Coordinates of C-alpha atoms in Angstrom, one line a residue:
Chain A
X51 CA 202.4 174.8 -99.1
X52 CA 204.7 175.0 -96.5
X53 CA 207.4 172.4 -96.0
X54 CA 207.5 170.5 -92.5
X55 CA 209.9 168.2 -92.9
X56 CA 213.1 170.6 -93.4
X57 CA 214.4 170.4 -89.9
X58 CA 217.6 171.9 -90.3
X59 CA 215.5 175.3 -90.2
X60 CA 213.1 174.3 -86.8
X61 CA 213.2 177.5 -84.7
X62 CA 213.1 174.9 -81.3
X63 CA 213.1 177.7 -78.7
X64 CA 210.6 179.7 -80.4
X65 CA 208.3 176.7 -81.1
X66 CA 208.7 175.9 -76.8
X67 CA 208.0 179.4 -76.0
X68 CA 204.7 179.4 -78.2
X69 CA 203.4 176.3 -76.6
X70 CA 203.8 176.8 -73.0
X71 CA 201.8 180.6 -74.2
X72 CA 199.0 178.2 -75.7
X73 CA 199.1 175.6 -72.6
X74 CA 198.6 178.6 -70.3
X75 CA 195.6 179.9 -72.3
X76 CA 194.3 176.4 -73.1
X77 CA 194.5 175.7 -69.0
X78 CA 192.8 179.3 -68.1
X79 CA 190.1 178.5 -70.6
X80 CA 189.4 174.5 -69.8
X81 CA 189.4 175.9 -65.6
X82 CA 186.3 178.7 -66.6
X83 CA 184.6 177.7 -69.0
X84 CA 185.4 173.6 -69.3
X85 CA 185.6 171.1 -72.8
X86 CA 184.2 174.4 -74.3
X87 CA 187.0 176.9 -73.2
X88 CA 189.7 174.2 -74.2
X89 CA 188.0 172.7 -77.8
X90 CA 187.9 176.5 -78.8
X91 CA 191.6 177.2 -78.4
X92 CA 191.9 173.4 -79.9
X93 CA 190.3 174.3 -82.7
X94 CA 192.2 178.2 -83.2
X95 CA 195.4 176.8 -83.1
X96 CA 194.0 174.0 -85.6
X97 CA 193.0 176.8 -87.8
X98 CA 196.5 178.6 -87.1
X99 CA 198.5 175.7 -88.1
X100 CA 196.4 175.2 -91.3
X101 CA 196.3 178.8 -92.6
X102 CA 200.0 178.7 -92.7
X103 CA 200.5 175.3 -94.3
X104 CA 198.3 175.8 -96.8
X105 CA 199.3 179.5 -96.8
X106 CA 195.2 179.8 -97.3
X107 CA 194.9 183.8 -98.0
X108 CA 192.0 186.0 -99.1
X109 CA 193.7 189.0 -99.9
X110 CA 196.5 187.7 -102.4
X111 CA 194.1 185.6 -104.2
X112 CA 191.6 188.1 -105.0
X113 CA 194.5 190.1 -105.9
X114 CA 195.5 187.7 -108.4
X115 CA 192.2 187.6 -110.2
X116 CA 191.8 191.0 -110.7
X117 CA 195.5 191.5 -111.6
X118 CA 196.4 188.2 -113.9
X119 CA 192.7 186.5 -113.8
X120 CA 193.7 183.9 -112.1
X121 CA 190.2 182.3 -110.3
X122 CA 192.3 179.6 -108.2
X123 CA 191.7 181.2 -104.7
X124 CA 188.1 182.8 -105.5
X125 CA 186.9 179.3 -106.4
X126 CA 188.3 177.7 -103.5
X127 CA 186.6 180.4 -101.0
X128 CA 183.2 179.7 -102.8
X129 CA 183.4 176.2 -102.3
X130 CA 184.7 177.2 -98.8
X131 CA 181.3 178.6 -98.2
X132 CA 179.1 176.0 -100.0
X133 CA 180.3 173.5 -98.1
X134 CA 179.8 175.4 -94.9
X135 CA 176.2 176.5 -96.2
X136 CA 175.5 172.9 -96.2
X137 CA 176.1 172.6 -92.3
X138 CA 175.8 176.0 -91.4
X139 CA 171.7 176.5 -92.4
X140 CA 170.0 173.4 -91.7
X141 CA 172.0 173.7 -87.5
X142 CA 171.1 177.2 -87.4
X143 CA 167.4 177.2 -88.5
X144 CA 166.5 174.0 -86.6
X145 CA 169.0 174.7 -83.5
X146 CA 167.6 178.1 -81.2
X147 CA 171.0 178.0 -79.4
X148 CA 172.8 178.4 -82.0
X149 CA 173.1 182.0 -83.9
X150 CA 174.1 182.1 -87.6
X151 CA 176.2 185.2 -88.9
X152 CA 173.0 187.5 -90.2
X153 CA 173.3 191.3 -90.7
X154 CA 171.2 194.0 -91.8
X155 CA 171.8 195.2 -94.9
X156 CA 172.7 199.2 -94.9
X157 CA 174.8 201.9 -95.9
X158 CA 177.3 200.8 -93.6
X159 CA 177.8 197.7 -94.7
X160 CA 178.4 199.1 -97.8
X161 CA 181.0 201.7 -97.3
X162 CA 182.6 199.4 -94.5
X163 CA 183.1 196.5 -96.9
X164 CA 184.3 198.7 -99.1
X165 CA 187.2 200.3 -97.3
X166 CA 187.8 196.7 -95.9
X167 CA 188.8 196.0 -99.5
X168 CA 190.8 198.5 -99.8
X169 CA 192.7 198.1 -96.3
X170 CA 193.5 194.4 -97.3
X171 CA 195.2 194.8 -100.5
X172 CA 197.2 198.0 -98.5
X173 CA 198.1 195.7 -95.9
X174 CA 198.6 192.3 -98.2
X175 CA 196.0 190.5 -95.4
X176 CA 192.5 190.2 -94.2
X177 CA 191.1 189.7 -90.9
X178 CA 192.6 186.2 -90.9
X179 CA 195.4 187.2 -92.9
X180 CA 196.3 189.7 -90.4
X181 CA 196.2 186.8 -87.5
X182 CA 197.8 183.8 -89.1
X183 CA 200.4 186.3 -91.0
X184 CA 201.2 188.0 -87.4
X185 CA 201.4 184.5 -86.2
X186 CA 204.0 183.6 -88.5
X187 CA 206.1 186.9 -87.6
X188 CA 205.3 188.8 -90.6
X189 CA 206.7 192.3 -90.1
X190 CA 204.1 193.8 -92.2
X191 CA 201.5 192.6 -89.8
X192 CA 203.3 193.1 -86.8
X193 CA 202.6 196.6 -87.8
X194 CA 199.0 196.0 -89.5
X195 CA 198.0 194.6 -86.3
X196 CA 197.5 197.4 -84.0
X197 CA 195.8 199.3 -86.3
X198 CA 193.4 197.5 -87.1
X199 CA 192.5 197.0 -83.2
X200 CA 192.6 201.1 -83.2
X201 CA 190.4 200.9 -86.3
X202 CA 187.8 198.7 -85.2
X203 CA 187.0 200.4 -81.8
X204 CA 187.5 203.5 -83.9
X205 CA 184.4 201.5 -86.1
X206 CA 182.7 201.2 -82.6
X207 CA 182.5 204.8 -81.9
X208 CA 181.1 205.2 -85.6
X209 CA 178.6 202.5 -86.4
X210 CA 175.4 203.6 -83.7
X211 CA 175.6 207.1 -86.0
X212 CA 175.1 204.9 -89.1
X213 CA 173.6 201.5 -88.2
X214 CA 170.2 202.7 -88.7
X215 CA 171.2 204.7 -92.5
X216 CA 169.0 203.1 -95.2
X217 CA 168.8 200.0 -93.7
X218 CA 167.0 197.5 -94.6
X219 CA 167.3 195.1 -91.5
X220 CA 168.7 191.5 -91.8
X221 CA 167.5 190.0 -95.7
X222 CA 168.0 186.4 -95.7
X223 CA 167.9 185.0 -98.9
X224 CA 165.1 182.2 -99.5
X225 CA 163.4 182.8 -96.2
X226 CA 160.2 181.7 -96.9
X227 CA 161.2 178.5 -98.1
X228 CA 161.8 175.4 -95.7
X229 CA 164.8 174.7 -94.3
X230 CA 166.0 171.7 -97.0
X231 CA 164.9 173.9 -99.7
X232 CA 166.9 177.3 -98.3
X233 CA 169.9 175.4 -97.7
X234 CA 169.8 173.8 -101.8
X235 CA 169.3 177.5 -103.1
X236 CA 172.3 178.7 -100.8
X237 CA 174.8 176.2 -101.6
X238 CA 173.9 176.0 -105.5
X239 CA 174.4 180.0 -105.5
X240 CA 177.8 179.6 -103.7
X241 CA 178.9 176.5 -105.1
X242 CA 177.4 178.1 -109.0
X243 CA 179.1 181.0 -108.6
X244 CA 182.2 178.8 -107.5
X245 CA 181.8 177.0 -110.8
X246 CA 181.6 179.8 -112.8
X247 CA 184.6 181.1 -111.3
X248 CA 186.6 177.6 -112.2
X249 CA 185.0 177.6 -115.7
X250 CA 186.5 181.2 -116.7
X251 CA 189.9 179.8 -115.4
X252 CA 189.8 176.8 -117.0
X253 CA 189.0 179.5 -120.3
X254 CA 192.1 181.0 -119.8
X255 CA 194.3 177.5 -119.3
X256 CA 194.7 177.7 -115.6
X257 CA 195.3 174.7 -113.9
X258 CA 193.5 173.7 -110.2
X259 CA 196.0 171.5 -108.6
X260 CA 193.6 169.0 -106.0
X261 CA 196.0 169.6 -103.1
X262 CA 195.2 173.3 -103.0
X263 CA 191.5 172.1 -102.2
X264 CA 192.4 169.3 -99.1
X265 CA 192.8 173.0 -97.8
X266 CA 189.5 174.0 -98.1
X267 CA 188.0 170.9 -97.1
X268 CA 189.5 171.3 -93.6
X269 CA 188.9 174.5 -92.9
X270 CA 185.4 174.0 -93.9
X271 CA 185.5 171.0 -91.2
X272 CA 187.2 173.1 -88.7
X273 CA 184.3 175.7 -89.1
X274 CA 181.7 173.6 -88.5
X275 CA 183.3 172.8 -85.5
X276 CA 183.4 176.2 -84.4
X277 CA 179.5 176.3 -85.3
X278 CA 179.3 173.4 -82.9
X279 CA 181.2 174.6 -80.4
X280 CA 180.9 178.1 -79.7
X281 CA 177.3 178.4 -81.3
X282 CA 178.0 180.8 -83.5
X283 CA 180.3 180.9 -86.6
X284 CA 183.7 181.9 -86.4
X285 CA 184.9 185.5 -86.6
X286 CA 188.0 187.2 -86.2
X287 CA 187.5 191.3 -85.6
X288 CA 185.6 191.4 -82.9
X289 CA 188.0 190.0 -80.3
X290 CA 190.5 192.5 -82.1
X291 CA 187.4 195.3 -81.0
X292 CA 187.5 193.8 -77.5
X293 CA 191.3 194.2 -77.1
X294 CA 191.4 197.1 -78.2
X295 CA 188.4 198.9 -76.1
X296 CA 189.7 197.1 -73.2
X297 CA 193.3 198.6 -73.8
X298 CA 191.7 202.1 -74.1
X299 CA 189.9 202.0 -70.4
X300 CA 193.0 200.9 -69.0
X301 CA 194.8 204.1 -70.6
X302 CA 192.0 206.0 -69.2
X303 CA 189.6 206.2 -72.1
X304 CA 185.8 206.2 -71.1
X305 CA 185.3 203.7 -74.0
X306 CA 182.8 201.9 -71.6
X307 CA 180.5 205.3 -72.0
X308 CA 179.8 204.9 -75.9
X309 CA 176.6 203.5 -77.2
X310 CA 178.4 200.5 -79.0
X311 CA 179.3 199.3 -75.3
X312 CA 176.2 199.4 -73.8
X313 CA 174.9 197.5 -76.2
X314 CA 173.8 193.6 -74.1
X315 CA 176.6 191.7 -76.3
X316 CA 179.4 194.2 -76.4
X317 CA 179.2 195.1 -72.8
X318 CA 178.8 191.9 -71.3
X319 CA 182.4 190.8 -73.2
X320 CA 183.5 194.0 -71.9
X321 CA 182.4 193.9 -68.5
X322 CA 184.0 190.3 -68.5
X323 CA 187.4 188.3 -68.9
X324 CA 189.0 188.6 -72.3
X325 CA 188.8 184.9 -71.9
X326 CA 185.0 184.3 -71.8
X327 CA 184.5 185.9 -75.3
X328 CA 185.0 183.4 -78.5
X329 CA 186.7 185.9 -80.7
X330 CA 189.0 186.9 -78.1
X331 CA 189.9 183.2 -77.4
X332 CA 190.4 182.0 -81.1
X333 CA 192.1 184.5 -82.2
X334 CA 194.5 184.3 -79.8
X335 CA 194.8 180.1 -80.2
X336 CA 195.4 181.0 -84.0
X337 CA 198.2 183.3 -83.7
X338 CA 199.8 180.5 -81.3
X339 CA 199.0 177.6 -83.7
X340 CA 200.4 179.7 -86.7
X341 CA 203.2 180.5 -84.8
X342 CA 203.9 176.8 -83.8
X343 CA 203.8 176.1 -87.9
X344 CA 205.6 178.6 -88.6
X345 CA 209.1 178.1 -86.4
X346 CA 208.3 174.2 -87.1
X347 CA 209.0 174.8 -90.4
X348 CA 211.1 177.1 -90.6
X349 CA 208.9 180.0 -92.2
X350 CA 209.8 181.9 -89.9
X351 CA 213.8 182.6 -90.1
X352 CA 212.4 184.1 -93.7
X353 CA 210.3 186.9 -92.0
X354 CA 212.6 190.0 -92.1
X355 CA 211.1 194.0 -92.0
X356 CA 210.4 195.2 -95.4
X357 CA 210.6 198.8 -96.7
X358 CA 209.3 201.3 -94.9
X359 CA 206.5 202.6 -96.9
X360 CA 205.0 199.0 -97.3
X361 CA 205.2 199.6 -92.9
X362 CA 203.3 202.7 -93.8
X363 CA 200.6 200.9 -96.3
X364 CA 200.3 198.5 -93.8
X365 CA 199.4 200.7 -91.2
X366 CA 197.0 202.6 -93.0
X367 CA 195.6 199.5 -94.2
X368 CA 195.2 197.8 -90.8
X369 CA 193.2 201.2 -89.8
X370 CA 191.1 201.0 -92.9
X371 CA 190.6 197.1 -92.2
X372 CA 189.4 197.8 -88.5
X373 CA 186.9 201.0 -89.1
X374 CA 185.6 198.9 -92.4
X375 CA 185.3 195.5 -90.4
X376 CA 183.2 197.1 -87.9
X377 CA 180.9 199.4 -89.9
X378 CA 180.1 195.9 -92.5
X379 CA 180.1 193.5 -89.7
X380 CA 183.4 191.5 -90.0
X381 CA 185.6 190.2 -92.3
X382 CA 186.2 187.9 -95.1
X383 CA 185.5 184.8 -92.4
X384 CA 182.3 186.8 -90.2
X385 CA 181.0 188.6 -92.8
X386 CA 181.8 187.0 -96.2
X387 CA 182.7 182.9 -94.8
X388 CA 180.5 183.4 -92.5
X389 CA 177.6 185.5 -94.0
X390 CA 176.8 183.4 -97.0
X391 CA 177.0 180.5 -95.7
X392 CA 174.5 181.6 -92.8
X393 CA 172.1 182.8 -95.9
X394 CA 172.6 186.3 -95.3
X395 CA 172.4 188.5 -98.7
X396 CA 174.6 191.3 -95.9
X397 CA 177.8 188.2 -97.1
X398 CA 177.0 188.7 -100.7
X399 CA 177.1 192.8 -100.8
X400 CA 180.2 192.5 -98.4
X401 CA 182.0 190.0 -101.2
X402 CA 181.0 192.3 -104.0
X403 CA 182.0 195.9 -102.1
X404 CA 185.0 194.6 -100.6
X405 CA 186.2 193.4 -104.8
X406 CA 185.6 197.2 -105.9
X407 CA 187.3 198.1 -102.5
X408 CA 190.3 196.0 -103.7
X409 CA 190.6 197.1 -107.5
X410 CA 191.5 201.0 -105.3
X411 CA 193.5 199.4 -103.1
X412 CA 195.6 197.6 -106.0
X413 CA 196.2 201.0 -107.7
X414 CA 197.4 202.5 -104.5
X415 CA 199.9 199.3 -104.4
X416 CA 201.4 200.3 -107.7
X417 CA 201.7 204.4 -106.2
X418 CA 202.9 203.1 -103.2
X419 CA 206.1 200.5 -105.3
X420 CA 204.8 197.0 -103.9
X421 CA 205.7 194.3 -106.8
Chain B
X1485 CA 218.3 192.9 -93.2
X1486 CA 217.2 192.0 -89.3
X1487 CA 214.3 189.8 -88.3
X1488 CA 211.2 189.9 -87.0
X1489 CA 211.6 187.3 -84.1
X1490 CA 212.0 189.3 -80.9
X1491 CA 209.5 192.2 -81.6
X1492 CA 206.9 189.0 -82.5
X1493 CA 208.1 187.5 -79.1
X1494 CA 207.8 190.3 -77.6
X1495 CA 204.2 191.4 -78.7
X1496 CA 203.0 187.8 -78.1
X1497 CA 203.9 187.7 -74.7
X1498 CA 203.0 191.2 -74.0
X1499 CA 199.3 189.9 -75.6
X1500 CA 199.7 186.9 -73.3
X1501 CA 200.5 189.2 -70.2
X1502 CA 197.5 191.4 -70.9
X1503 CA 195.3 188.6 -71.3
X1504 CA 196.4 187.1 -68.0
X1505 CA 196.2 190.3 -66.1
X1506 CA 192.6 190.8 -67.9
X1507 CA 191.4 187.8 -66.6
X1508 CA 192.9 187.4 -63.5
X1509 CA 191.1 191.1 -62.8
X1510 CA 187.9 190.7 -64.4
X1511 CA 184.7 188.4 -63.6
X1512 CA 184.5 185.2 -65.3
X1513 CA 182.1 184.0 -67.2
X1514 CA 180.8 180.5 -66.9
X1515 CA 180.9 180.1 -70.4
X1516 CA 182.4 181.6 -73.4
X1517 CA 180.3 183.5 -75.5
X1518 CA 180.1 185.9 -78.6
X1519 CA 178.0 189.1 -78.2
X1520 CA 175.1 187.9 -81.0
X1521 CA 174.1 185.4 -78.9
X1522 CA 173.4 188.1 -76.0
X1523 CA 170.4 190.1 -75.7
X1524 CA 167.9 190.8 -79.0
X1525 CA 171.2 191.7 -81.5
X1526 CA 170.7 191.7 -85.3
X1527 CA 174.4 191.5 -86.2
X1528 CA 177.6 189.4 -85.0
X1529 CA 179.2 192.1 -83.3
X1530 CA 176.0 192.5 -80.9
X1531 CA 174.2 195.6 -82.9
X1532 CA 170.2 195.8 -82.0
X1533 CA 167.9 195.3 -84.7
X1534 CA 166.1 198.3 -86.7
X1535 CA 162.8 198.6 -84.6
X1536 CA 164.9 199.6 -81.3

């Protein structure tokens, strides 16, 4: 965890800078779009200021179990997931305006998930990662980021050629069962396979230290809260799509033309301000709320350029991240987080491609020198 | 070794600028909203479902 109390290394100017940038976007956002707008950037600058003090990654801890076994992280992201399932089922099933994270289940997902794994253990982040890591002034993801916003509208221009390639349309698991039952089958999968994941640590003498799971209880609380707010779970890559096929008209590319943004969601948010879309907002709020824990407590003077070719992996992983999160439907939080714990088996095949995605991406590490 | 400070001020402001420019430019929307919840979608990012 990050230590807050240290003031001798407070980065004051930086910490004022990245408020006012949060006030503005928090004002813009309460003026349109009211207590919504506002508890939306509340709650991504909440999530900002968490990721870094818990330092809550995805990437890194996956890494460490299939490197040293260590099931620390893994079990704390399945418990992450039960404990949203609990919320997440019973609002969405008995709640029409509010949408849970369901997707089909198809090639794409498949070979997107899978090159998702890969471009996270190239770049050291995932689609949170990315944000709260940028946030913090990580030069790695100062370079991942754009990237991965080329990626994902790259992902845009691919996924209407594939969407429809052995698919077998949205597969929720325990449908036909009510919605008490559905939600008990979920959340003993998640939280199971969470168990089994703490029983083969405890096998190998690891220790789970409580504090690392206060951690997982917020974020879990701050989810729901998203649920709540928004109506819909939380997910980080599509405001990076937005940005980035926004960015492209303005340099003169007919993005708008392509079938992905004729699509009624995509080009409504495109057609609109970058403001009125929930992705767009939050991920934003988070990169401010990391940012405001990171020159708080001093993480931030430790943030210098590494190497060159880990600027190069990170690249390469950011473009891998950003095709990959759009051709399996998000990320660790809007496909995996978010997936499961909506019932969707699509979070489940995601989890499982995006592990074999990583054991490449861990042998390209060692090619590439990362320790 | 130098740091990352002023490119990270720099790119956040720059995001900032864009966003502000974005909005300022573009018609706003009463609400804010994802792309699943517009339409007939059958995936987060807005995607129709098989049948269309």
């Amino acid at each position: 965890m990050v230590d807050f109390l240290r003031e001798n290394k407070k980065e004051y100017s930086l910490f004022f800078i990245l408020s006012l940038a949060g006030l503005t976007i928090g004002l813009l956002a309460f003026v349109d779009t009211g207590l919504k707008g506002i508890g939306l950037v509340i709650l991504g600058i909440s999530l900002g200021i968490v990721f870094v003090f818990f330092q809550y990654g995805f990437a890194s801890g996956w890494r460490n179990f299939l490197v040293s076994r260590d099931t620390t992280s893994l079990t704390q992201h399945f418990i992450l997931a039960g404990l949203c399932a609990l919320v997440f089922i019973p609002v969405i099933s008995s709640n029409n305006s509010i949408v849970g994270s369901i997707a089909p289940v198809n090639l794409s997902l498949f070979i997107g998930a899978f090159m998702f794994g890969i471009g996270m253990q190239l770049a050291n982040g995932c689609g949170s990662g990315v944000l709260f890591n940028f946030g913090s002034g990580s030069g790695r993801m100062i370079i991942a980021l754009p990237f991965f916003i080329i990626g994902s509208v790259i992902g845009t221009i691919l996924l209407p050629y594939v969407l429809n390639v052995f698919s077998y349309g949205q597969i929720e698991i325990a449908s036909n069962f009510n919605i008490i039952a559905r939600t008990l089958i979920n959340a003993i999968l998640l939280f199971g396979t969470s168990y089994l994941f703490y029983s083969y640590g405890r096998k190998n003498n690891q220790t789970f230290k409580a504090k690392v799971f206060y951690g997982t209880f917020i974020i879990a609380c701050l989810c729901c809260c998203v649920l709540f707010v928004s109506g819909s779970p939380w997910g980080v890559t599509y405001g990076f799509t937005l940005w980035g096929a926004k960015l492209s008209l303005a340099l003169g590319i007919p993005i708008d033309t392509f079938t992905f943004w004729n699509w009624a969601g995509p080009k409504r948010s495109l057609e609109n301000s970058v403001l009125s879309d929930v992705s767009s907002l939050m991920n934003f709020s988070l990169i401010i709320g990391a940012g405001l824990a990171a020159s708080w407590s001093g993480a931030f003077r430790k943030n210098h350029w590494p190497p060159k070719r880990e600027l190069i992996a990170a690249a390469i992983g950011g473009l891998l991240m950003g095709i990959g999160a759009r051709l399996s439907f998000g990320c660790n939080i809007g496909a995996f987080l978010a997936g499961t714990a909506s019932g969707s088996l699509h979070g489940w095949i995601w989890f499982f491609m995006a592990m074999m995605g990583s054991v490449v991406g861990i042998r390209y590490r060692k090619i590439i020198g990362f320790k | 070794m130098r740091s990352t400070k002023y490119i990270y001020l720099f790119l956040v402001m720059l995001i900032l600028t864009l966003f502000l420019y974005d909005h300022l430019t573009s018609p706003v929307m009463t609400s804010v909203s994802s792309p699943s919840k517009i339409g007939k979608s059958c995936a987060p990012c807005g995607a129709p479902c098989l049948s269309e």
